[in-house]
DNA sequence: ATCATTTGCCTAAAGCATATAGGCAAATTA
DNA sequence: TAATTTGCCTATATGCTTTAGGCAAATGAT
């Protein structure tokens, strides 16, 4: 049988697609090999092991998210920037639930730093620069913002808000609105 | 070899302990059997399968959490109740990380309703009754509150805030303070 | 163009988790 | 004490992970 041209990159991208289709948990070396019509052992020349594969998918998702966030933030400030950033995460999670789950994969500190981890927190800080917060408060706000976004997105994704009025979109708008008010109030304090 | 008195209940409780020790992901029928010094197949008389075991651990965690929340809320109102409830989740997650993860296990709607799911949302609503919110706003607030608590706790648990100043406890207080202010403002609007 | 080297995918095999079937002895009930 | 139920067992099948070693295709050197 000829070679079909596996590469780490193709595996990772296919893994990301698989994650969106069947869930990040179900992304397995076996399933991936099956998808490429190849024997499992063949993957091990391209990824170290199963954990490595998942970590790479996580890094891919984080990069994609950071790219989207960077575009969304360009030319925006204040509440506009806040909602743009928050929407990036929420939209990404709805379009790519498996990848979003992947982005929550617990990476080692080195992996996270080498990857897009830093870009994400810098963008959060950039958004918050639009609200005049003092040093420690800025960190509190970064943490709050991260918590609200991740918390909302993951509860919504898990189906926590489904089949109940009002529409989750309304709650989302209300939440971002509240967050904006809150941050402005804190700044003015 | 004689019988050692396995029951579904003992398995689930041991599974919860195992989760706290090695992580909810690593809770496996094999590991549990090993812990009881019993063959794996023996567990299958007490739990339907691996997923069933995990779901039962999830339900246990949700009940424990609901019990703690109920005690914590007794005799409290307003901000006092808000922080008490939030602290219950955060403290539980720190004391029992595996169980907390378990409580996020995706249950079927029936399982969730039969279990403590309803108690939790009712307690959230009870806390929010202390802030005079109109109908739909109350739901928005329930969702916001759930998002902030779950988001903060899970980011903190994942190590997102570790090794960076200021102390996560400060951000937590600041967050709850902000949330209280926010809800009072919304109510007064 | 040919030979040497590297590389990619293969087969084989071991380890461990899930799950089912069927058996025997201990516990329970009559 | 006999009959029945129940609890844990062995045996077995299936699936995912991972390593070792092999052969042929691709690549590079002369």
Coordinates of N, CA, C and O (backbone and C1' of nucleotides) in Angstrom, one line a residue, chain D:
Chain D
dT1 P -29.9 -30.4 60.2 O5' -30.6 -30.4 58.8 C5' -31.9 -31.0 58.6 C4' -32.6 -30.4 57.4 C3' -31.6 -30.3 56.2 O3' -32.3 -30.5 55.0 C1' -32.5 -28.2 56.6
dA2 P -31.8 -31.5 53.9 O5' -32.8 -31.1 52.7 C5' -34.2 -31.0 52.9 C4' -34.8 -29.9 52.1 C3' -34.2 -29.8 50.7 O3' -35.2 -29.6 49.8 C1' -33.9 -27.7 51.9
dA3 P -35.0 -29.4 48.3 O5' -35.2 -27.8 48.2 C5' -36.5 -27.3 48.6 C4' -36.6 -25.8 48.2 C3' -36.1 -25.5 46.8 O3' -37.0 -24.6 46.2 C1' -34.8 -24.3 48.3
dT4 P -36.9 -24.1 44.7 O5' -36.2 -22.6 45.0 C5' -36.9 -21.7 45.8 C4' -36.0 -20.5 46.0 C3' -35.5 -19.9 44.7 O3' -36.0 -18.5 44.7 C1' -33.8 -20.0 46.3
dT5 P -35.9 -17.6 43.4 O5' -34.9 -16.5 43.9 C5' -35.1 -16.0 45.3 C4' -33.8 -15.4 45.8 C3' -33.1 -14.4 44.8 O3' -32.9 -13.2 45.5 C1' -31.5 -15.9 45.7
dT6 P -32.5 -11.9 44.8 O5' -30.9 -11.8 45.2 C5' -30.6 -12.1 46.6 C4' -29.1 -12.1 46.7 C3' -28.4 -11.1 45.8 O3' -27.4 -10.5 46.6 C1' -27.5 -13.3 45.5
dG7 P -26.4 -9.4 46.2 O5' -25.1 -10.1 46.2 C5' -24.6 -10.7 47.4 C4' -23.2 -11.1 47.2 C3' -22.3 -10.2 46.4 O3' -21.0 -10.3 46.9 C1' -22.5 -12.2 45.2
dC8 P -19.9 -9.1 46.7 O5' -18.8 -9.8 45.9 C5' -18.1 -10.9 46.5 C4' -17.6 -11.9 45.4 C3' -16.6 -11.3 44.4 O3' -15.4 -11.8 44.5 C1' -18.2 -12.8 43.4
dC9 P -14.2 -11.6 43.4 O5' -14.2 -13.0 42.5 C5' -14.0 -14.2 43.2 C4' -14.2 -15.4 42.2 C3' -13.5 -15.2 40.9 O3' -12.3 -16.0 40.9 C1' -15.8 -15.8 40.5
dT10 P -11.2 -15.8 39.8 O5' -11.6 -16.7 38.6 C5' -11.9 -18.1 38.8 C4' -12.3 -18.7 37.5 C3' -11.4 -18.4 36.3 O3' -11.3 -19.6 35.5 C1' -13.5 -17.5 35.8
dA11 P -10.2 -19.6 34.3 O5' -11.1 -19.5 33.0 C5' -12.4 -19.8 33.0 C4' -13.1 -19.4 31.7 C3' -12.1 -19.1 30.6 O3' -12.6 -19.6 29.3 C1' -13.5 -17.2 31.0
dT12 P -11.8 -19.5 28.0 O5' -12.4 -18.3 27.2 C5' -13.9 -18.3 27.1 C4' -14.3 -16.9 26.5 C3' -13.4 -16.4 25.4 O3' -14.1 -16.2 24.2 C1' -13.9 -14.7 26.9
dA13 P -13.4 -16.0 22.8 O5' -14.0 -14.6 22.4 C5' -15.4 -14.4 22.5 C4' -15.7 -12.9 22.4 C3' -14.8 -12.2 21.3 O3' -15.6 -11.3 20.5 C1' -14.6 -11.1 23.4
dT14 P -15.0 -10.7 19.2 O5' -15.2 -9.1 19.4 C5' -16.1 -8.6 20.4 C4' -15.6 -7.2 20.8 C3' -14.7 -6.6 19.8 O3' -15.2 -5.3 19.5 C1' -13.8 -6.4 21.9
dG15 P -14.5 -4.4 18.3 O5' -13.8 -3.2 19.2 C5' -14.5 -2.6 20.2 C4' -13.6 -1.6 20.9 C3' -12.6 -0.9 19.9 O3' -12.5 0.5 20.3 C1' -11.5 -2.0 21.7
dC16 P -11.8 1.5 19.3 O5' -10.6 2.1 20.2 C5' -11.0 2.7 21.5 C4' -9.7 2.9 22.3 C3' -8.6 3.6 21.5 O3' -8.1 4.7 22.3 C1' -7.8 1.6 22.6
dT17 P -6.7 5.4 21.8 O5' -5.6 4.6 22.6 C5' -5.4 4.7 24.0 C4' -4.1 4.2 24.4 C3' -2.9 4.9 23.8 O3' -2.0 5.2 24.8 C1' -2.8 2.5 23.5
dT18 P -0.8 6.3 24.5 O5' 0.4 5.3 24.2 C5' 0.8 4.4 25.2 C4' 1.7 3.3 24.5 C3' 2.8 3.9 23.6 O3' 4.0 3.8 24.3 C1' 1.9 1.9 22.8
dT19 P 5.4 4.3 23.7 O5' 6.1 3.0 23.2 C5' 6.1 1.9 24.1 C4' 6.7 0.7 23.5 C3' 7.9 0.9 22.6 O3' 8.9 0.0 23.0 C1' 6.4 -0.3 21.4
dA20 P 10.4 0.0 22.4 O5' 10.4 -1.2 21.3 C5' 9.8 -2.4 21.7 C4' 10.0 -3.4 20.5 C3' 11.3 -3.2 19.7 O3' 11.8 -4.4 19.3 C1' 9.3 -3.1 18.3
dG21 P 13.2 -4.5 18.6 O5' 12.8 -5.0 17.1 C5' 11.9 -6.1 17.0 C4' 11.5 -6.2 15.6 C3' 12.6 -5.9 14.6 O3' 12.4 -6.8 13.5 C1' 10.9 -4.5 14.1
dG22 P 13.4 -6.9 12.2 O5' 12.5 -6.7 11.0 C5' 11.3 -7.5 10.9 C4' 10.6 -7.1 9.6 C3' 11.5 -6.9 8.4 O3' 10.8 -7.3 7.2 C1' 10.3 -4.9 8.9
dC23 P 11.8 -7.6 5.9 O5' 10.8 -7.2 4.7 C5' 9.4 -7.0 4.8 C4' 9.0 -5.8 4.0 C3' 9.9 -5.6 2.7 O3' 9.0 -5.2 1.7 C1' 9.8 -3.6 4.0
dA24 P 9.4 -5.3 0.1 O5' 8.7 -4.1 -0.5 C5' 7.5 -3.6 0.0 C4' 7.5 -2.1 -0.2 C3' 8.1 -1.6 -1.5 O3' 7.4 -0.4 -1.8 C1' 9.2 -0.6 0.3
dA25 P 7.2 0.0 -3.4 O5' 7.0 1.6 -3.3 C5' 6.1 2.1 -2.3 C4' 6.6 3.4 -1.8 C3' 7.0 4.4 -2.9 O3' 6.4 5.6 -2.7 C1' 8.7 4.1 -1.4
dA26 P 6.5 6.8 -3.7 O5' 7.6 7.7 -3.1 C5' 7.3 8.4 -1.8 C4' 8.5 9.0 -1.3 C3' 9.2 10.1 -2.1 O3' 9.3 11.2 -1.3 C1' 10.8 8.6 -1.5
dT27 P 9.8 12.6 -1.9 O5' 11.3 12.7 -1.5 C5' 11.7 12.4 -0.2 C4' 13.2 12.4 -0.1 C3' 13.9 13.4 -0.9 O3' 14.8 14.1 0.0 C1' 14.9 11.3 -1.2
dG28 P 15.6 15.4 -0.5 O5' 17.1 14.9 -0.5 C5' 17.6 14.0 0.5 C4' 18.9 13.5 0.2 C3' 19.8 14.5 -0.6 O3' 21.1 14.6 0.0 C1' 19.7 12.5 -1.8
dA29 P 22.4 15.1 -0.7 O5' 23.1 13.8 -1.1 C5' 23.7 12.9 -0.2 C4' 24.7 12.0 -0.9 C3' 25.8 12.8 -1.5 O3' 27.0 12.0 -1.4 C1' 24.6 11.6 -3.2
dT30 P 28.4 12.6 -1.9 O5' 28.7 11.8 -3.2 C5' 28.9 10.4 -3.1 C4' 28.9 9.7 -4.5 C3' 29.9 10.3 -5.4 O3' 30.7 9.2 -6.0 C1' 27.8 10.2 -6.5

